[in-house]
CSV table of C-alpha atoms in Angstrom, one decimal:
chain,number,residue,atom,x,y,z
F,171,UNK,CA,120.3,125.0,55.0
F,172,UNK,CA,118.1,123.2,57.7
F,173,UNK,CA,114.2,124.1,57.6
F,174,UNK,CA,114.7,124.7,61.2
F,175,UNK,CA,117.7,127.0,60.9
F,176,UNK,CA,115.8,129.0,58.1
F,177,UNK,CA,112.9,129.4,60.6
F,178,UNK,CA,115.0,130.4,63.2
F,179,UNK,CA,116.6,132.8,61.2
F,180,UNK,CA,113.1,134.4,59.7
F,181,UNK,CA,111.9,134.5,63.5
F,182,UNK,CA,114.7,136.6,64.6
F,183,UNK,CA,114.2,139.0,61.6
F,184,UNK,CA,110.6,139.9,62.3
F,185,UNK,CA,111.5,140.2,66.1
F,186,UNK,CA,111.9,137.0,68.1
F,187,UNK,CA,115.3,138.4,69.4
F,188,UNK,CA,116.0,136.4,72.0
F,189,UNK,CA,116.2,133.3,69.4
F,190,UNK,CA,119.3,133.8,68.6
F,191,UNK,CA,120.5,132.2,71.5
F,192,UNK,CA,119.2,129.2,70.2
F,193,UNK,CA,120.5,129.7,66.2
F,194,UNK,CA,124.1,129.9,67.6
F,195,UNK,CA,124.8,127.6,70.3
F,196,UNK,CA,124.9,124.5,68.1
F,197,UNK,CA,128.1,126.6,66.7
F,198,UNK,CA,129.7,128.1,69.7
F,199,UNK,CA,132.3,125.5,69.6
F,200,UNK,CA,133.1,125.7,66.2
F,201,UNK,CA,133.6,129.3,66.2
F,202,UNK,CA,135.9,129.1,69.2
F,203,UNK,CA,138.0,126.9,67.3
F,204,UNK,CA,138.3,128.8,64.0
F,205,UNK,CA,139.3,131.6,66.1
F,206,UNK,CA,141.6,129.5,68.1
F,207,UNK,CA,143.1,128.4,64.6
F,208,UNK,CA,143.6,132.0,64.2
F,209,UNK,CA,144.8,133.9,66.7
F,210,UNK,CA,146.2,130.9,68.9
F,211,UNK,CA,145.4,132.7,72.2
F,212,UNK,CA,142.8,131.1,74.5
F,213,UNK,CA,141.6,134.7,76.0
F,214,UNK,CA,142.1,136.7,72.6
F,215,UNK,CA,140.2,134.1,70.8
F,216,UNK,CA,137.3,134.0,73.2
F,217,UNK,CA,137.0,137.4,72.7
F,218,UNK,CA,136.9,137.1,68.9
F,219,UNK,CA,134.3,134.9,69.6
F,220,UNK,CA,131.8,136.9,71.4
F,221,UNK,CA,132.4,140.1,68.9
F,222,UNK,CA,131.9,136.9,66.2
F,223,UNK,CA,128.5,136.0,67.4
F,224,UNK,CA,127.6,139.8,68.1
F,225,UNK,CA,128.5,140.7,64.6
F,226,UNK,CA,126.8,138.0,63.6
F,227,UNK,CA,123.4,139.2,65.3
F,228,UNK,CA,123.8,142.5,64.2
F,229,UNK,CA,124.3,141.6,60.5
F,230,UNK,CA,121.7,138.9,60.3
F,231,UNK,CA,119.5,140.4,57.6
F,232,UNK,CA,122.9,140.7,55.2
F,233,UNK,CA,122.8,136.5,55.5
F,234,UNK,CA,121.5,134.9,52.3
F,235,UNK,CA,119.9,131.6,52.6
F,236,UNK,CA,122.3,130.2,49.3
F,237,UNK,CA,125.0,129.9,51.7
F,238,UNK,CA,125.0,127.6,54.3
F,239,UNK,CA,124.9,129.6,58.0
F,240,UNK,CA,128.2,127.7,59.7
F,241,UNK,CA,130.1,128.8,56.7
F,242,UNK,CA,128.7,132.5,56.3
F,243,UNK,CA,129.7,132.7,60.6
F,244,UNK,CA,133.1,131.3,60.1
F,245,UNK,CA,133.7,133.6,57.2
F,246,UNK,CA,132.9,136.3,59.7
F,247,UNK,CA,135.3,134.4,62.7
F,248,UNK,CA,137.8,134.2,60.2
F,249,UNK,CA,137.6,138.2,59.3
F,250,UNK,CA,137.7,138.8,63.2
F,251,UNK,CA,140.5,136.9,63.7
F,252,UNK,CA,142.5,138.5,60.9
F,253,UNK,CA,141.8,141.8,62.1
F,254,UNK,CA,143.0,141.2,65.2
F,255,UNK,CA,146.4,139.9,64.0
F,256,UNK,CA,146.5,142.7,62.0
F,257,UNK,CA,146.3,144.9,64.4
F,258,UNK,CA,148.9,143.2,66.8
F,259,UNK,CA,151.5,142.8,64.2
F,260,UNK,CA,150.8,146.4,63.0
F,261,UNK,CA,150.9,147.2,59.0
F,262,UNK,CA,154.1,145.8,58.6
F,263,UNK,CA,152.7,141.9,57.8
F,264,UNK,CA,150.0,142.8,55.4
F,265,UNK,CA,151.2,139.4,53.9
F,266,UNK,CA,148.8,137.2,56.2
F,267,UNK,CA,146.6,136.5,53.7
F,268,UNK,CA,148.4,135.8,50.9
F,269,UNK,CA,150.7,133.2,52.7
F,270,UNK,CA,151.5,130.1,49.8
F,271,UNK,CA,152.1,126.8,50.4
F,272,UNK,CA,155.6,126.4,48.8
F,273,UNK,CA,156.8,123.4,47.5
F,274,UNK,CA,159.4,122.9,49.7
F,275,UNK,CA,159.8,120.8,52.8
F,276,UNK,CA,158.8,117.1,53.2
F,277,UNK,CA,155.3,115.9,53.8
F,278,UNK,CA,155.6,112.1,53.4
F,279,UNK,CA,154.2,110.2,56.4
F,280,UNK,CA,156.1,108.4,58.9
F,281,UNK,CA,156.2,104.5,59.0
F,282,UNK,CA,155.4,102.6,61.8
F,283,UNK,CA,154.0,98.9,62.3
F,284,UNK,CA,152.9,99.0,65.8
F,285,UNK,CA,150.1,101.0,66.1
F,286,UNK,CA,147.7,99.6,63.8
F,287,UNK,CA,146.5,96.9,65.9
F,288,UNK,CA,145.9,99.0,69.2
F,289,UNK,CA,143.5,102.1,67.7
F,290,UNK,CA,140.3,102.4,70.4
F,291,UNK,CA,142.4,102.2,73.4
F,292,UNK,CA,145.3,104.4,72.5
F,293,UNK,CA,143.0,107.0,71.7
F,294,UNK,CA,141.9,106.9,75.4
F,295,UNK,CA,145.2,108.4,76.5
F,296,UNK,CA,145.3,111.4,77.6
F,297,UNK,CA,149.2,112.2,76.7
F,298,UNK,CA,148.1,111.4,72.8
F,299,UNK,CA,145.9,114.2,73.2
F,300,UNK,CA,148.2,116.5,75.0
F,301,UNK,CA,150.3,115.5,72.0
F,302,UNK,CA,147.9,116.5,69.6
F,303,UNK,CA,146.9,119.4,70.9
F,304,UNK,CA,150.7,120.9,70.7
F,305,UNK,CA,151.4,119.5,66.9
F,306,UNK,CA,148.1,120.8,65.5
F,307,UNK,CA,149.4,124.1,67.6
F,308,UNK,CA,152.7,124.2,65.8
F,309,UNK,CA,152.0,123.1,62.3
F,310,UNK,CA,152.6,126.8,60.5
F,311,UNK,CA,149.4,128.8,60.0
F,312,UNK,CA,148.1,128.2,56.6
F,313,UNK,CA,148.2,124.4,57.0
F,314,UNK,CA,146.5,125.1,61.1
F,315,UNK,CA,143.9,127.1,59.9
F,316,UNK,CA,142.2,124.6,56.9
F,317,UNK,CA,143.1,121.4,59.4
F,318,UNK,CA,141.5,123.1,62.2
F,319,UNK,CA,138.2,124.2,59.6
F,320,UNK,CA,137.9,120.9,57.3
F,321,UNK,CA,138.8,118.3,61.1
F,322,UNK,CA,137.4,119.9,63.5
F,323,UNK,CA,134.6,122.4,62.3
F,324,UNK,CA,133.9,119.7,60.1
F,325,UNK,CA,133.5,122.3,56.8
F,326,UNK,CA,133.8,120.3,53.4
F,327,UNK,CA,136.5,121.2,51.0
F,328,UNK,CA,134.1,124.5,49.0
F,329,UNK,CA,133.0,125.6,52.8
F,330,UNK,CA,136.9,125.9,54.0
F,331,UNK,CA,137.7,127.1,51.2
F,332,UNK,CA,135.1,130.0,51.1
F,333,UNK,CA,135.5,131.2,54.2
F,334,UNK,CA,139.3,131.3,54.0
F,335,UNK,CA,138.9,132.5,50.6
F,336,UNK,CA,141.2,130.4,48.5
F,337,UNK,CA,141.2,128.1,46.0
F,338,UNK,CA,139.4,124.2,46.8
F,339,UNK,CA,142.8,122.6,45.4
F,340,UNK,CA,145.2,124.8,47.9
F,341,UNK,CA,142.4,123.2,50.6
F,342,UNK,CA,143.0,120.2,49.3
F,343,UNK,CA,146.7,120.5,49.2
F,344,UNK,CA,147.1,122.5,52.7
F,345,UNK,CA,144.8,119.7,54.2
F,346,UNK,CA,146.9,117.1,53.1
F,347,UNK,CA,150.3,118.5,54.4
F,348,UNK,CA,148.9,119.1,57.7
F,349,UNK,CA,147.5,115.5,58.4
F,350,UNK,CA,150.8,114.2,57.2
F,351,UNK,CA,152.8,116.7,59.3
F,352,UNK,CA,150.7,115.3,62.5
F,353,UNK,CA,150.6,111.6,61.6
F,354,UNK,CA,154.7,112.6,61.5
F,355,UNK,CA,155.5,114.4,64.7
F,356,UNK,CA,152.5,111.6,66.4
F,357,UNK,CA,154.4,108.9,65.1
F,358,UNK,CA,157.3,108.5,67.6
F,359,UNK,CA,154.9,109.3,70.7
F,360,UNK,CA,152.7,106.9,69.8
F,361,UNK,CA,155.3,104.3,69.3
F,362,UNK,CA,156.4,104.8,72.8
F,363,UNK,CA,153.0,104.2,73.9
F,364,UNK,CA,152.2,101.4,72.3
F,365,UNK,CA,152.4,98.1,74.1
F,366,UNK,CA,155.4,96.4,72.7
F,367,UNK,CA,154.5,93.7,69.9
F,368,UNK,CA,156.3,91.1,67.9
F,369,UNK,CA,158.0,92.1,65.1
F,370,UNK,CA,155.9,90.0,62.3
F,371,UNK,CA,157.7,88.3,59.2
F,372,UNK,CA,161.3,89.8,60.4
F,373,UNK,CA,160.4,93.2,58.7
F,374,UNK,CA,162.3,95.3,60.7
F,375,UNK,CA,160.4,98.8,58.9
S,162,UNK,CA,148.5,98.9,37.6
S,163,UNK,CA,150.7,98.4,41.0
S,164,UNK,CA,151.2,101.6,43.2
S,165,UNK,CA,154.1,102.1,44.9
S,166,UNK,CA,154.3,103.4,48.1
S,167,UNK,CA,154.4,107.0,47.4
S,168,UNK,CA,151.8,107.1,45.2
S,169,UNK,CA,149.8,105.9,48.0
S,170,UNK,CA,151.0,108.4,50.3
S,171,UNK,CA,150.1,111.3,48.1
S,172,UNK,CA,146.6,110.2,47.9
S,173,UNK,CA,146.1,109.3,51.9
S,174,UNK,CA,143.9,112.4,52.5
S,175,UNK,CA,141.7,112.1,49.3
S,176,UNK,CA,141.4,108.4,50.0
S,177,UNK,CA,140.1,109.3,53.4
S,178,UNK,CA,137.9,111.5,52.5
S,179,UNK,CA,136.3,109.2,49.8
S,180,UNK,CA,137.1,111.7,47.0
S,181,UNK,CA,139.4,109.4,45.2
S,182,UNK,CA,137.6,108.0,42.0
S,183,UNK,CA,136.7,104.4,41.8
S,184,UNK,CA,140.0,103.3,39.7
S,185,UNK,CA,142.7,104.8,41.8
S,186,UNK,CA,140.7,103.4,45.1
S,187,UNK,CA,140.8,100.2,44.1
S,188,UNK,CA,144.3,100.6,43.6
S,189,UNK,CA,145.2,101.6,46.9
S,190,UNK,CA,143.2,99.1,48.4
S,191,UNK,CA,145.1,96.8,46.1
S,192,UNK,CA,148.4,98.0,47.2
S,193,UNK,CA,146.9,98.3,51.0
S,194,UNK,CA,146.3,94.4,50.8
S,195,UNK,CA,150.3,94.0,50.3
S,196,UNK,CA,151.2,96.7,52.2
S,197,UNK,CA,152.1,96.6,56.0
S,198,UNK,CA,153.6,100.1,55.9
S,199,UNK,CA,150.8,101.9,54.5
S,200,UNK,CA,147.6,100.5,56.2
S,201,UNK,CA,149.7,101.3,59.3
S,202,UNK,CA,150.1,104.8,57.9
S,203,UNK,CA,146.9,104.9,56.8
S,204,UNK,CA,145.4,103.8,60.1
S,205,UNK,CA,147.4,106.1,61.8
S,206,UNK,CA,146.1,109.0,60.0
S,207,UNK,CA,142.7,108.3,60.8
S,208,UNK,CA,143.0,108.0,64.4
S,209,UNK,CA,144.5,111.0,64.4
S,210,UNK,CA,141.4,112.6,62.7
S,211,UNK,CA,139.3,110.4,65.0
S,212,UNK,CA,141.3,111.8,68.0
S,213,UNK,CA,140.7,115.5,66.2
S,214,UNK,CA,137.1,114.8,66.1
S,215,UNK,CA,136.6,113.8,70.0
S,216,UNK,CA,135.4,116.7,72.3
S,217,UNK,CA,137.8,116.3,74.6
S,218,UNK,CA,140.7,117.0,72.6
S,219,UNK,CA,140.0,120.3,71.7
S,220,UNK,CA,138.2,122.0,75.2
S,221,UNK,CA,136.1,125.3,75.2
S,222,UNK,CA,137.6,127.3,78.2
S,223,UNK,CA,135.7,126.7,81.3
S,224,UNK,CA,132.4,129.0,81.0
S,225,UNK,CA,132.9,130.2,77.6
S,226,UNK,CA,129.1,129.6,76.4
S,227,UNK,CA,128.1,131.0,79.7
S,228,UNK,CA,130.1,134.2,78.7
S,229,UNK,CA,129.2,134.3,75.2
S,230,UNK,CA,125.2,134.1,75.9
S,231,UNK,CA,125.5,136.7,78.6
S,232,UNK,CA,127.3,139.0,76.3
S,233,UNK,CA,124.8,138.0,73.3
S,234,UNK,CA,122.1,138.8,76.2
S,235,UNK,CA,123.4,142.5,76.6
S,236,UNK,CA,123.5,143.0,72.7
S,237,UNK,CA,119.9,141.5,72.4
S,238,UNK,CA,118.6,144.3,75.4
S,239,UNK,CA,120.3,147.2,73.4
S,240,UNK,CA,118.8,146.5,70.2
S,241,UNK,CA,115.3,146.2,71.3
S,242,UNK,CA,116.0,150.3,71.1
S,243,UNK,CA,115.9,149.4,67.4
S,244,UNK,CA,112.9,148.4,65.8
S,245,UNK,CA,114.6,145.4,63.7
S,246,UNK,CA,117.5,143.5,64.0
S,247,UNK,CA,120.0,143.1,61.4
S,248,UNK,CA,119.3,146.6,59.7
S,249,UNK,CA,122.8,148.2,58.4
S,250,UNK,CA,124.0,150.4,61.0
């Protein structure tokens, strides 16, 4: 944990209240996501958020120093957000935690040739990200939820794994079927976008 | 020893993520020498986590942190009540 985190955290406890302001907004962000990754509602997962960050505050003194804080705080966005879709979806889906990758379906990536050459400037275009945003919203929730962790909250392999509380090899797995699932469904828009370019060697592939 | 394609596939993430070990990188960077297809796959991919990485792919709703620390504000005022914060309720 960072010394200055650790202080934070000790200041807090023996009545600097108002520093938790500080301790949490270099994690705002990545508790909005996890909740997005969740619930998939901008206004429900805001919400989630600010009963996150209140839990959070309130249960300060339960946090032990062994783990790191960004993981112990998306452990507890992760428990918000499951709450709340279990209480939407009503008793009848107990199941959402113990949702398996199966082995089915196809997670090989998608060739393409004419990208490679163009990377900086296509990631300036706005549509890619458009296009991003709705794959990474479609790919089904187990493979969402540790993409969204591990890619964007930046968590490494143990940390997602913790707070979603499964195994590091189903992280590993999950991880890897989601990037290949959106280098697939990217693949054609990006080939639109490219700038045409010469076919080299005659490979048609 | 010569991957083939698919081997290569299976191992994209891993390989982006540095976790392969030393033998089976240097095969795929072997094979990726050859291999149109797959550095174009493997490029690919990691635009796509670059492009996953950038800010402004992934917006916080306009005045969310303003919200949040206004809310946090309110929580902070009703536990001064308490004498410690972070007590079990």
């Amino acid at each position: 944990m960072e010394t200055n985190e650790a202080g934070l955290i000790a200041r807090i406890l023996a009545g600097e209240k108002e520093l938790f302001h500080e301790l949490i907004r270099p994690f705002e962000r990545m508790v909005y996501l996890t909740l997005i990754s969740v619930l998939k509602n901008e206004t429900e997962a805001e919400d989630a958020a600010q009963e996150t960050v209140i839990s959070a505050y309130r249960h300060l003194a339960a946090f032990r120093g062994d783990a790191k804080f960004s993981t112990w705080l998306t452990s507890i966005a992760i428990n918000e957000g499951r709450k709340r879709l279990r209480k939407a979806k009503g008793a009848a889906e107990e199941s959402i935690e113990e949702q398996e990758e199966g082995h089915e379906g196809d997670f090989t990536p998608a060739p393409l040739t004419d990208w490679r050459e163009i990377p900086l400037e296509a990631l300036e275009r706005k549509e890619l990200r458009e296009a991003l945003r709705s794959a990474v919203a479609e790919l089904p929730d187990i493979y969402r939820q540790v993409f969204i962790l591990r890619d964007l909250d930046a968590l490494n392999i143990e940390e997602t794994a913790q707070a979603l509380g499964i195994n590091p090899g189903a992280v590993k797995v999950r991880l890897h079927r989601a990037r290949m699932m959106l280098q697939k469904r990217l693949v054609p828009f990006l080939k639109t976008t490219a700038p045409p370019r010469r076919v080299f060697f005659g490979r048609a592939l | 020893m010569n991957l083939d394609c698919k081997h290569v596939w299976e191992h994209i993430s891993e390989y982006l993520d540095g976790t392969v070990d030393a033998k089976l990188r240097e095969d795929i960077e072997l094979h990726l020498e050859h291999c149109e297809i797959c550095s174009a796959i493997l490029d690919s991919t990691r635009n796509i986590l670059i492009l996953t990485a950038d800010d402004r792919t992934f917006e916080l709703p306009v005045g969310y942190s303003k919200r949040l620390h206004e809310r946090l504000k309110e929580e902070i005022e009703k536990s001064k009540q308490e004498p410690r914060v972070g007590e079990p309720e």
